[in-house]
GROMACS .gro file of C-alpha atoms in nm:
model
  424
    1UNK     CA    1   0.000   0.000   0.000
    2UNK     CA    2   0.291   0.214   0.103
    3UNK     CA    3   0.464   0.172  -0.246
    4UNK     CA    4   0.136   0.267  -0.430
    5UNK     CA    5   0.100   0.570  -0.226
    6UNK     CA    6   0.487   0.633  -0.335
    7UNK     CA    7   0.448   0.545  -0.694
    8UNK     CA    8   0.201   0.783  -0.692
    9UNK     CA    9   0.322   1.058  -0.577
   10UNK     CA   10   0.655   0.998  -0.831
   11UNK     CA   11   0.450   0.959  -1.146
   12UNK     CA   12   0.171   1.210  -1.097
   13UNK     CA   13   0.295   1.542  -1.218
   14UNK     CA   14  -0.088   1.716  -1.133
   15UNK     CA   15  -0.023   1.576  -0.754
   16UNK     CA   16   0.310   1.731  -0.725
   17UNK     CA   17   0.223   2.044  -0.923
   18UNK     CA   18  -0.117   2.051  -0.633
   19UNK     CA   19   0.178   1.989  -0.325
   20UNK     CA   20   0.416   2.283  -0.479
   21UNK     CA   21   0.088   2.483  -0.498
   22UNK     CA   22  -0.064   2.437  -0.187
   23UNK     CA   23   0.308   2.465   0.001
   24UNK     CA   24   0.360   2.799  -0.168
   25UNK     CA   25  -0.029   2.949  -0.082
   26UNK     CA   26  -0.156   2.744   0.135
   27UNK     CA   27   0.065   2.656   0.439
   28UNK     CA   28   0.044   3.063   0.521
   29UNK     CA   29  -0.357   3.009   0.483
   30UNK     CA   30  -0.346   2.673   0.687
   31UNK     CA   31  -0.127   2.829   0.962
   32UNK     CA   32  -0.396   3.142   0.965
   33UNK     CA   33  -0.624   2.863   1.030
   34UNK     CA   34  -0.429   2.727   1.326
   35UNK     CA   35  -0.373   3.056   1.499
   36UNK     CA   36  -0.762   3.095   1.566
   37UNK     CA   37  -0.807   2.874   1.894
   38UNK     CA   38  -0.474   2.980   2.021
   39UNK     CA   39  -0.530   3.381   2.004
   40UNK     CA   40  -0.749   3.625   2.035
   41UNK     CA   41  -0.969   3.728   1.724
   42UNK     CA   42  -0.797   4.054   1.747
   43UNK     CA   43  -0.498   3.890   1.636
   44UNK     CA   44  -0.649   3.708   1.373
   45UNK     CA   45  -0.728   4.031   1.218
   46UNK     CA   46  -0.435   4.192   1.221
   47UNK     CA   47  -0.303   3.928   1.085
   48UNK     CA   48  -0.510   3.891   0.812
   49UNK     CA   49  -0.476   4.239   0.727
   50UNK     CA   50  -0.126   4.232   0.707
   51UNK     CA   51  -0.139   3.946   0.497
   52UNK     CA   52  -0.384   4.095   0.264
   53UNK     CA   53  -0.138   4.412   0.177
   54UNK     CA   54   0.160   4.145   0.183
   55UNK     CA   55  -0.013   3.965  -0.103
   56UNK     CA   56  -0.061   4.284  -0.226
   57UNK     CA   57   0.304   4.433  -0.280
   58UNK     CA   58   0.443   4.025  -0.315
   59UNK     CA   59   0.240   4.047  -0.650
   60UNK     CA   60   0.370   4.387  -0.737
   61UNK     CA   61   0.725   4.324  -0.683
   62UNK     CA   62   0.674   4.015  -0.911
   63UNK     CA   63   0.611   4.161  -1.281
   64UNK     CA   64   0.452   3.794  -1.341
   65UNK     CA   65   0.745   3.656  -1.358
   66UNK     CA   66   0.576   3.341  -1.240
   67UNK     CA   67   0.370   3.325  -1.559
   68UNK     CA   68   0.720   3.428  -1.750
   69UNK     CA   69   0.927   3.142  -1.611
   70UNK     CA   70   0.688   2.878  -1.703
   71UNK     CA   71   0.568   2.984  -2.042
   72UNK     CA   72   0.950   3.087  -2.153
   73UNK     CA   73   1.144   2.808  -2.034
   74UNK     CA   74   0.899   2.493  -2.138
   75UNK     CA   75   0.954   2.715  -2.494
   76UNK     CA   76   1.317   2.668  -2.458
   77UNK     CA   77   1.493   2.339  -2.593
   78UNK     CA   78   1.837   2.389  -2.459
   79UNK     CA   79   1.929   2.407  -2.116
   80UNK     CA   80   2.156   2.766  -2.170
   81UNK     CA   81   1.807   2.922  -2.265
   82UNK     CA   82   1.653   2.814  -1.962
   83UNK     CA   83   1.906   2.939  -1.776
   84UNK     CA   84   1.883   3.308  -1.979
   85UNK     CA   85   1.556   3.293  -1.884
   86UNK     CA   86   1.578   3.214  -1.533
   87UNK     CA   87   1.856   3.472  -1.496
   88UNK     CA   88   1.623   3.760  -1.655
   89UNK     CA   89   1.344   3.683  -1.406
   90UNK     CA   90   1.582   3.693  -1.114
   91UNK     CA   91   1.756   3.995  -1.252
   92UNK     CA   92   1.389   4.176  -1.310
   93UNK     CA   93   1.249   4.027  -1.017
   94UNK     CA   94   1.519   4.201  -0.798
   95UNK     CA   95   1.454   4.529  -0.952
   96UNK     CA   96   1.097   4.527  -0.950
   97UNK     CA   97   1.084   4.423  -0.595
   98UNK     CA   98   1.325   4.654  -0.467
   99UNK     CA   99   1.163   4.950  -0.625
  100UNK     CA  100   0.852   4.809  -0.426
  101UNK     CA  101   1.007   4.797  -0.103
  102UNK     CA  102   1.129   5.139  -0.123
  103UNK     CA  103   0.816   5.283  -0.237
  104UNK     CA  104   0.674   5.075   0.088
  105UNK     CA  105   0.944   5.252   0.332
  106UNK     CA  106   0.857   5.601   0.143
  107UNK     CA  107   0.492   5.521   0.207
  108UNK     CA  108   0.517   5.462   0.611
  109UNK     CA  109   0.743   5.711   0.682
  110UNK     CA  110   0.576   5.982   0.488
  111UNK     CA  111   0.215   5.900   0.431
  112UNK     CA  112   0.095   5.622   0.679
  113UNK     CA  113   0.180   5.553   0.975
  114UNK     CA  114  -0.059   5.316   1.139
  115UNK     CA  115   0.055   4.962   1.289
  116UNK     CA  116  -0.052   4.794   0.963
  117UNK     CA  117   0.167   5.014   0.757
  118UNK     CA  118   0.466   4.916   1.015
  119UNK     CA  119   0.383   4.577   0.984
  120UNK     CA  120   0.413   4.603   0.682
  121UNK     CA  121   0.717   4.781   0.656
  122UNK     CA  122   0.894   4.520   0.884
  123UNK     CA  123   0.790   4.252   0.634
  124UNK     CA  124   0.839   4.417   0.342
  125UNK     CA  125   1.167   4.230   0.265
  126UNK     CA  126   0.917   3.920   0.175
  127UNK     CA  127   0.834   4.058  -0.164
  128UNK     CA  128   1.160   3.994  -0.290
  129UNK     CA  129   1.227   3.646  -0.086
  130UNK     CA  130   0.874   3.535  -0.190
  131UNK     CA  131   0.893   3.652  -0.571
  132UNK     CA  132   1.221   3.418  -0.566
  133UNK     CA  133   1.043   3.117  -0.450
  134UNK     CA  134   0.803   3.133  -0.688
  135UNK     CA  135   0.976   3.235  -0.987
  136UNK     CA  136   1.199   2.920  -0.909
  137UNK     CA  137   0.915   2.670  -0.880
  138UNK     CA  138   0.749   2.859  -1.162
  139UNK     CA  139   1.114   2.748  -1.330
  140UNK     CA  140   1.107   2.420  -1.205
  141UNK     CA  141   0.736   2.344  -1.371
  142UNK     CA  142   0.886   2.509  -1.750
  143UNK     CA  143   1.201   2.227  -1.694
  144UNK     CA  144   0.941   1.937  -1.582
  145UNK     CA  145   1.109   1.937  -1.254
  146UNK     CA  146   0.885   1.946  -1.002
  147UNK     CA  147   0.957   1.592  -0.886
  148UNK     CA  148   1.311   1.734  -0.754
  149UNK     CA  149   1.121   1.996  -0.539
  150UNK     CA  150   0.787   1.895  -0.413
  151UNK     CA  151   0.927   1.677  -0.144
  152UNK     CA  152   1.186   1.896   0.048
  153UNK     CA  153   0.885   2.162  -0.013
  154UNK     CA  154   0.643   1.960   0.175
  155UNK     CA  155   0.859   1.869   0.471
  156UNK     CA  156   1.013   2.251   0.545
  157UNK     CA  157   0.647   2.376   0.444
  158UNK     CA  158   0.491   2.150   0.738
  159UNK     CA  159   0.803   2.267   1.017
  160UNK     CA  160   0.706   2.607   0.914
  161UNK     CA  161   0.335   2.601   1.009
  162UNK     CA  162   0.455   2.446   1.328
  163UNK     CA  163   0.677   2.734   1.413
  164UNK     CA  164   0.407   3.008   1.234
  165UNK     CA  165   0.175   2.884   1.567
  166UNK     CA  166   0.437   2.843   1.802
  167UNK     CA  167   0.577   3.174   1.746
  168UNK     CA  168   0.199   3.344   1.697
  169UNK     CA  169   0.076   3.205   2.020
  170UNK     CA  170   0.414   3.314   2.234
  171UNK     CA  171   0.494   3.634   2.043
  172UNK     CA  172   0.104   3.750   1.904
  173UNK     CA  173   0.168   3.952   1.567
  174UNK     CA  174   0.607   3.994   1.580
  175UNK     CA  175   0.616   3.624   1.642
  176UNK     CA  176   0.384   3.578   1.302
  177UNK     CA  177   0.627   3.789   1.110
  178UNK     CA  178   0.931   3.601   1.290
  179UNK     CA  179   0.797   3.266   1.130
  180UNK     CA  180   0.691   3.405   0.786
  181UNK     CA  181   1.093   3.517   0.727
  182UNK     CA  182   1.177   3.209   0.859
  183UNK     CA  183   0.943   3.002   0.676
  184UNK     CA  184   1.065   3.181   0.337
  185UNK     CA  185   1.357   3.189   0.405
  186UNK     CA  186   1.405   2.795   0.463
  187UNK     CA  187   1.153   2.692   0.191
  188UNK     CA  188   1.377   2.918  -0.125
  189UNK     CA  189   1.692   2.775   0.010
  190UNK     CA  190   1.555   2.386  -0.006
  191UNK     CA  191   1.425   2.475  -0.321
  192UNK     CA  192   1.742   2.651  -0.435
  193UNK     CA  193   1.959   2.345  -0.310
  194UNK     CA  194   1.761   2.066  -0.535
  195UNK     CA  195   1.777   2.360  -0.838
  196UNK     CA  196   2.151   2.470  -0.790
  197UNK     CA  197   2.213   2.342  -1.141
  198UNK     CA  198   2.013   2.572  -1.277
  199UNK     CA  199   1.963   2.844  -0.995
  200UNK     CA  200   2.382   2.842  -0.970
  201UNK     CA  201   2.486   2.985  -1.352
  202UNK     CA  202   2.135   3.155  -1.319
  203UNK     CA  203   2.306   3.441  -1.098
  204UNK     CA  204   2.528   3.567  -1.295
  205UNK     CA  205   2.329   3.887  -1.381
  206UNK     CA  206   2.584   4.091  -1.568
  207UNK     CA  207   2.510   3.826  -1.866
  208UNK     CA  208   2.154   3.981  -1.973
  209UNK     CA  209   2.087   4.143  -2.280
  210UNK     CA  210   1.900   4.431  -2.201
  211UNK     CA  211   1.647   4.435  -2.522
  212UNK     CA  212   1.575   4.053  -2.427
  213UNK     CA  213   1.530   4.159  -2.077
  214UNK     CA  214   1.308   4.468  -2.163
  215UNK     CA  215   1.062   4.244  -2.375
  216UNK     CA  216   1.048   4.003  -2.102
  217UNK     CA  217   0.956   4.338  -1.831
  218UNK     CA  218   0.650   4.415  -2.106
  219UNK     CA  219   0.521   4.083  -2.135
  220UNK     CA  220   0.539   4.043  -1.744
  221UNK     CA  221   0.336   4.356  -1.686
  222UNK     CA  222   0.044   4.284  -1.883
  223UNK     CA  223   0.011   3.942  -1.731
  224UNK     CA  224   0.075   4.081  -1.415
  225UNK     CA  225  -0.220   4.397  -1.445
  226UNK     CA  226  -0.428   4.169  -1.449
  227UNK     CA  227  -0.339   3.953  -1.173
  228UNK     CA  228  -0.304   4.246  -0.939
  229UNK     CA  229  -0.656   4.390  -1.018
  230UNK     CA  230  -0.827   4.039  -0.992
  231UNK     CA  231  -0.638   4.026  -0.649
  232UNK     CA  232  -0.737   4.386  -0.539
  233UNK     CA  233  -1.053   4.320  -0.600
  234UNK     CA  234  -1.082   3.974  -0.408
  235UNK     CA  235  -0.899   4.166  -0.087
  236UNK     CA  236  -1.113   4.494  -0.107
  237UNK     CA  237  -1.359   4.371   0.188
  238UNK     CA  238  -1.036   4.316   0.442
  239UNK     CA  239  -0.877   4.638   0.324
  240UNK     CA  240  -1.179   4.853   0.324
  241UNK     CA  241  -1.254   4.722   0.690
  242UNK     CA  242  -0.904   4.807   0.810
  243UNK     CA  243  -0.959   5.171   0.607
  244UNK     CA  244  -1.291   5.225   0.784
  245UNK     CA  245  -1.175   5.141   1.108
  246UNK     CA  246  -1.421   4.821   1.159
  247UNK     CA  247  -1.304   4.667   1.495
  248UNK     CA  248  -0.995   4.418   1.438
  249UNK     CA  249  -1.198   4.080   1.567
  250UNK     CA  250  -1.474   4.155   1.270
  251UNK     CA  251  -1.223   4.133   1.048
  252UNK     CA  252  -1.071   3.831   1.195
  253UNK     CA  253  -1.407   3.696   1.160
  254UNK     CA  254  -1.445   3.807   0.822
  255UNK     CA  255  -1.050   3.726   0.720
  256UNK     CA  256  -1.102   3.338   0.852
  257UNK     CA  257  -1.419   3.299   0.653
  258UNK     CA  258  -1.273   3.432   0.315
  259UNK     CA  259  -0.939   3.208   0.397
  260UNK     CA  260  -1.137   2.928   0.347
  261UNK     CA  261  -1.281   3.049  -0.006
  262UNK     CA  262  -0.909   3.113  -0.091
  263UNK     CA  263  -0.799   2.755   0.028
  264UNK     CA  264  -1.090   2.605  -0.190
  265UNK     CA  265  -0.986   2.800  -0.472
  266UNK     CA  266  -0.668   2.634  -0.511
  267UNK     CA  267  -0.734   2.317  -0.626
  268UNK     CA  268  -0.956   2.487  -0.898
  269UNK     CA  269  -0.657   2.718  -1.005
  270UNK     CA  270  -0.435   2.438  -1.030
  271UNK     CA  271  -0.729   2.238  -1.281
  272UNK     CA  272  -0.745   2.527  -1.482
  273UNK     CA  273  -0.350   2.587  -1.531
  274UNK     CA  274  -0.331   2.205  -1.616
  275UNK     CA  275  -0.667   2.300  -1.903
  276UNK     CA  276  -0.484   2.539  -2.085
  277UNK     CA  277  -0.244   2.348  -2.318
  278UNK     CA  278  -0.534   2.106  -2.413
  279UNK     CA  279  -0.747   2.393  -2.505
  280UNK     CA  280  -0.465   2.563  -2.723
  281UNK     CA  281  -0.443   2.210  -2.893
  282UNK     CA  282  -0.810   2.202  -2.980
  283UNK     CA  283  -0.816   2.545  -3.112
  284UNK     CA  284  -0.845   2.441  -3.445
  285UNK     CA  285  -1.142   2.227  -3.401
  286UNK     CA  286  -1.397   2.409  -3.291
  287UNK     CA  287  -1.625   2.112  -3.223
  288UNK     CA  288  -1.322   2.010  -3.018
  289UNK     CA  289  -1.280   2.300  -2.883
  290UNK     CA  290  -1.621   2.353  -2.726
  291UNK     CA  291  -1.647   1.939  -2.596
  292UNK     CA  292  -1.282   2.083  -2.405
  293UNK     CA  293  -1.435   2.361  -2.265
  294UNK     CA  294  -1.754   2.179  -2.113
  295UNK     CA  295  -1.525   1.889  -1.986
  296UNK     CA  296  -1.323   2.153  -1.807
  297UNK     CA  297  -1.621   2.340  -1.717
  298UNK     CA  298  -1.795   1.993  -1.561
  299UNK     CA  299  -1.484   1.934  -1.384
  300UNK     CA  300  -1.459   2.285  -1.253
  301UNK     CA  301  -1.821   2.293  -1.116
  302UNK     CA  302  -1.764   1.921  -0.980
  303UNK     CA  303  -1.447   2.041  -0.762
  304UNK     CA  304  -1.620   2.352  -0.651
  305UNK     CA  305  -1.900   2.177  -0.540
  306UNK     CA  306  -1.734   1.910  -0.322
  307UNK     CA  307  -1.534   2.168  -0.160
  308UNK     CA  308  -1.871   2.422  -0.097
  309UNK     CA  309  -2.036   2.151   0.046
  310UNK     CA  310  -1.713   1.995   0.257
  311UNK     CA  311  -1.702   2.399   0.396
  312UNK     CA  312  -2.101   2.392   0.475
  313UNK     CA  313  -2.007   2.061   0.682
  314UNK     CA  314  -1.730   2.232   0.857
  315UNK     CA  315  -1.880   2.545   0.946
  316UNK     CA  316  -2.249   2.374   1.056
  317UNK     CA  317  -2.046   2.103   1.235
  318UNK     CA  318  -1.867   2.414   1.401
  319UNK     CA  319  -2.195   2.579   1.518
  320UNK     CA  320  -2.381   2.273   1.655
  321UNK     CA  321  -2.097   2.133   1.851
  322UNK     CA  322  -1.812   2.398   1.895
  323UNK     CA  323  -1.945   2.755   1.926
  324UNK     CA  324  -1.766   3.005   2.096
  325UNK     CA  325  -1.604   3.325   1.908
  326UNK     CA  326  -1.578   3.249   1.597
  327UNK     CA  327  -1.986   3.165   1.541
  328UNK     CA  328  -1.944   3.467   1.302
  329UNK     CA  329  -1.702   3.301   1.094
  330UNK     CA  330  -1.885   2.995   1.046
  331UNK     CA  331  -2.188   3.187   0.941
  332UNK     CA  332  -1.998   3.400   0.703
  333UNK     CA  333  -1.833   3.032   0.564
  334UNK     CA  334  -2.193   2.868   0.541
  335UNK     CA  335  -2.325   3.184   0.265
  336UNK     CA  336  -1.972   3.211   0.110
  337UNK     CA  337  -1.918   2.844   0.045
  338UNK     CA  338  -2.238   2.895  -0.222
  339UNK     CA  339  -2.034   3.101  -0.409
  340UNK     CA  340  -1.748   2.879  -0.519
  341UNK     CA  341  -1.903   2.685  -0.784
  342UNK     CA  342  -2.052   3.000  -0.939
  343UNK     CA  343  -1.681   3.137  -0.871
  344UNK     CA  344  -1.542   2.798  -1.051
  345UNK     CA  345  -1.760   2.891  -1.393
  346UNK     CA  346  -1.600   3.238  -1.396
  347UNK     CA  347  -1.248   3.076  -1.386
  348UNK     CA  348  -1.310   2.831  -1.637
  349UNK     CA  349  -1.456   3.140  -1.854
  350UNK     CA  350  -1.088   3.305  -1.781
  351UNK     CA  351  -0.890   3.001  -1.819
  352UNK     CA  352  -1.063   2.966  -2.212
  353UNK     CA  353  -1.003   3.349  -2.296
  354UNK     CA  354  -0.636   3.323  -2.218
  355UNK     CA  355  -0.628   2.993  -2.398
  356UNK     CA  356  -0.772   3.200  -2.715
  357UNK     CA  357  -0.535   3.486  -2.665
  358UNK     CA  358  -0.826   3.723  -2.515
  359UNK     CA  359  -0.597   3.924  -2.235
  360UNK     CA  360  -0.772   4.263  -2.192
  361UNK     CA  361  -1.105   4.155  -2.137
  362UNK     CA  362  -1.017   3.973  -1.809
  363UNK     CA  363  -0.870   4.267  -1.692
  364UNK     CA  364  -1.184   4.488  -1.820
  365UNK     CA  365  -1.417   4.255  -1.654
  366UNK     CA  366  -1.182   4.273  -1.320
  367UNK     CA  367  -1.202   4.673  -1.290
  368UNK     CA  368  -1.574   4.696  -1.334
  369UNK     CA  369  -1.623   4.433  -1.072
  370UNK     CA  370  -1.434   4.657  -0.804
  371UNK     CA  371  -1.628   4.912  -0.888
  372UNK     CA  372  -1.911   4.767  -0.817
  373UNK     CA  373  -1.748   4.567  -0.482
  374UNK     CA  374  -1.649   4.850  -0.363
  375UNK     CA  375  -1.945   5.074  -0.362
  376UNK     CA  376  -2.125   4.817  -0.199
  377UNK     CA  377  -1.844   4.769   0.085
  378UNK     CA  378  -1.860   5.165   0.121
  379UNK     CA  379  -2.203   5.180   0.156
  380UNK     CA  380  -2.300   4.855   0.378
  381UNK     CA  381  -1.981   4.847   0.612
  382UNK     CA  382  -2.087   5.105   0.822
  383UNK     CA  383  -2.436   4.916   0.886
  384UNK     CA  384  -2.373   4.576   0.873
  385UNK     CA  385  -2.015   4.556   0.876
  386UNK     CA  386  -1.880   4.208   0.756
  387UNK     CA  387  -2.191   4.088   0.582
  388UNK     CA  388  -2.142   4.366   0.307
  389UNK     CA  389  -1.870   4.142   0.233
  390UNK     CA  390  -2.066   3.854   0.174
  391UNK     CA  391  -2.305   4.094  -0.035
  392UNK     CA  392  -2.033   4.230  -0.196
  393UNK     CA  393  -1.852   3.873  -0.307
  394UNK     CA  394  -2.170   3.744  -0.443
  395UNK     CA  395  -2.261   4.077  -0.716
  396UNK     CA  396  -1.869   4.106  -0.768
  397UNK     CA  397  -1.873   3.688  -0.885
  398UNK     CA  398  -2.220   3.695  -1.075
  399UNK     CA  399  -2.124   3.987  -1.285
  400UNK     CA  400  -1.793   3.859  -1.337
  401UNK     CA  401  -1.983   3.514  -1.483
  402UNK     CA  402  -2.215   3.684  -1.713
  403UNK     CA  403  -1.988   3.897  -1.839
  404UNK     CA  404  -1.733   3.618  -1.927
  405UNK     CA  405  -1.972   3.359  -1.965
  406UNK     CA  406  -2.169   3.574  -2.261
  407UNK     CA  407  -1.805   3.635  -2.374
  408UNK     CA  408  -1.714   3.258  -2.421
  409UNK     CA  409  -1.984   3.198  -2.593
  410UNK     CA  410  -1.935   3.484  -2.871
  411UNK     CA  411  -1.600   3.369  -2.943
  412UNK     CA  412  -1.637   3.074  -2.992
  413UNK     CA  413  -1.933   3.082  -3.218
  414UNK     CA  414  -1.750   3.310  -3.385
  415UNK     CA  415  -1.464   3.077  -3.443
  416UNK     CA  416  -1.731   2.772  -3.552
  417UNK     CA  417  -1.831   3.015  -3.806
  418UNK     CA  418  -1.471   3.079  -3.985
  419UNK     CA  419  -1.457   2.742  -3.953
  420UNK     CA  420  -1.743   2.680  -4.149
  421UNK     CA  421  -1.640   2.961  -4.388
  422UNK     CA  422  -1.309   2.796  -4.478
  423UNK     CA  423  -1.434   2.478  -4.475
  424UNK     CA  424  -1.747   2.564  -4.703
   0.00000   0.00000   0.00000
């Protein structure tokens, strides 16, 4: 039994490409998790506030380089292209995130200076330490070698959620930040150690070319305007409650409840990255095309729905036999939890607009949804504090769907009928 499990793990690319995942995004979200009995909600919000703005200027310093390191090097055939590639990300995520945490010192000594900004400030070298980790597992996945990292990932990943609640529950918010450099830290030097082949020649920086490197910048930035508006938009109800001064164990509330949305996202993220190459294939069958798309789309809704109802179960389970503080979570988890498989049809929309080259309308589509998440959070916050969230997710996700959805659809009727033109 033991051997199967092993086998398993060694042949299964998706399950290794899931571990890398869930150790990059989800051990912080797990350990957030873990905090809760141990603190008070109080804590919980601060530090899900601070993590909110960390994901924030993590993705800014990044340039999606992520996206970069995967797309370039599986394009590359020889292994001194990968490493020109892998040395342009470093050399551009460096910049990029040191402009970031200047602009984040600049910010708290001139313009804020609340204890989120300072948090913030102390942690601030994480957006280049982070950005590193994932460009190199981003690397890793364009080489096919994720089997040489997913193991000593798993095993520093699981010490550091041990030490994020150690340090949490003897320290409260410094000891949090202790164990997120710590946890880094560890997890880019495994990863660095089973890559030193690559990662080694890699840093040599003085051998860019700096017309290669300033194509590579563009292409970043568009993929990466996107990705910071879709995750502005998701962390608008935490940041808006910090800006409006809701009390810090609301948004602890709150923060746990949309944790668990994020967590359930990821296995649906890592579907749809895995969808991608398969719909590019069938691009030139439409018919194929569109029995791709509903496959993904069945699988997508599927996923979603397991997980919705797996979070119902959690959070009713939580009421009837557990109780306490954090009722308001599990409330907020029992309406949110509806909204993944609706949330799931809106990725699978995305994930077949990228697949047929359709970039700006994603980000389009992103914008107008803050817009309206945002008025709604400014308006019910006041009143009804964290359930304008839960208002607010729902109209920001169904316009998102329609909007895509109806989007879809158009294009790819459209491409059935040059296909019938051509073929005619």
């Amino acid at each position: 039994m033991l051997a199967r499990v092993v086998r398993t793990f060694q042949t299964s690319r998706l399950l290794q490409l899931f571990i890398v995942t869930a150790c990059i995004q989800g051990g912080v979200i797990i350990s957030q998790f873990l905090i809760a009995p141990f603190v008070e909600p109080g804590v919980v919000g601060v530090v899900r506030s601070l993590e909110t703005v960390l994901a924030l200027v993590v993705l800014g310093g990044s340039l999606g380089m992520q996206s970069i390191a995967i797309r370039d090097t599986a394009a590359c055939e020889h292994r001194t292209t990968q490493q020109a590639v892998l040395r342009q990300v470093f050399l551009l995520v460096l910049l990029t995130s040191s402009i970031v945490m200047l602009g984040i010192y600049a910010v708290h000594e001139l313009i804020l200076t609340t204890a989120i900004s300072y948090y913030v400030f102390l942690t601030c070298g994480l957006v280049l330490v982070t950005n590193l980790l994932r460009v190199t597992t981003g690397f890793a996945q364009g080489v096919k070698a994720i089997h040489e990292i997913y193991l000593p990932l798993m095993f520093v990943t699981a010490l550091g959620i041990v030490v994020h609640v150690v340090l949490t529950c003897y320290f409260g918010v410094q000891g949090w930040m202790a164990a997120r450099y710590l946890t880094e830290l560890s997890c880019l030097m495994a990863v660095w150690w089973r890559m030193r082949g690559y990662v080694v020649p890699a840093l040599h920086l003085t051998s860019v070319k700096s017309g290669e490197l300033r194509a590579t910048g563009f292409s970043g930035l568009t993929i990466n305007a996107s990705l910071f508006v879709r995750l502005l938009v998701d962390s608008l109800p935490i940041l808006m409650m910090t800006a409006l001064h809701v009390k810090t164990d609301e948004i602890g509330f709150f923060g746990l409840a949309s944790l668990s949305l994020v967590l359930g996202l990821l296995p649906l993220a890592i579907i749809a990255q895995r969808a991608i190459p398969d719909l590019v294939e069938a691009l030139r069958n439409p018919s194929a095309l569109r029995v791709e798309f509903k496959s993904l789309m069945k699988m997508m809704v599927l996923v979603s729905s397991a997980v919705a109802i797996a979070l119902m179960g959690a959070a009713g389970g939580w009421l009837l036999f557990v109780g306490g503080k954090y009722e308001t979570a599990a409330h907020y988890v029992l309406l949110l939890a509806l909204s993944l498989p609706l949330k799931a049809v809106t990725l699978a929309c995305g994930t077949m607009l990228v697949a047929l080259r359709v970039f700006g309308l994603s980000l389009k589509v992103n914008i107008l949804e803050g817009v309206l998440v945002a008025v709604i959070l400014y308006v019910g916050i006041p009143t009804v504090a964290g359930w304008a969230g839960v208002v607010a997710y729902f109209a920001g996700t169904m316009l998102s769907l329609v909007f895509l959805l109806s989007a879809v659809k158009m294009r790819v009727a459209s491409l059935e009928g040059e296909w019938d033109d051509a073929t005619g």
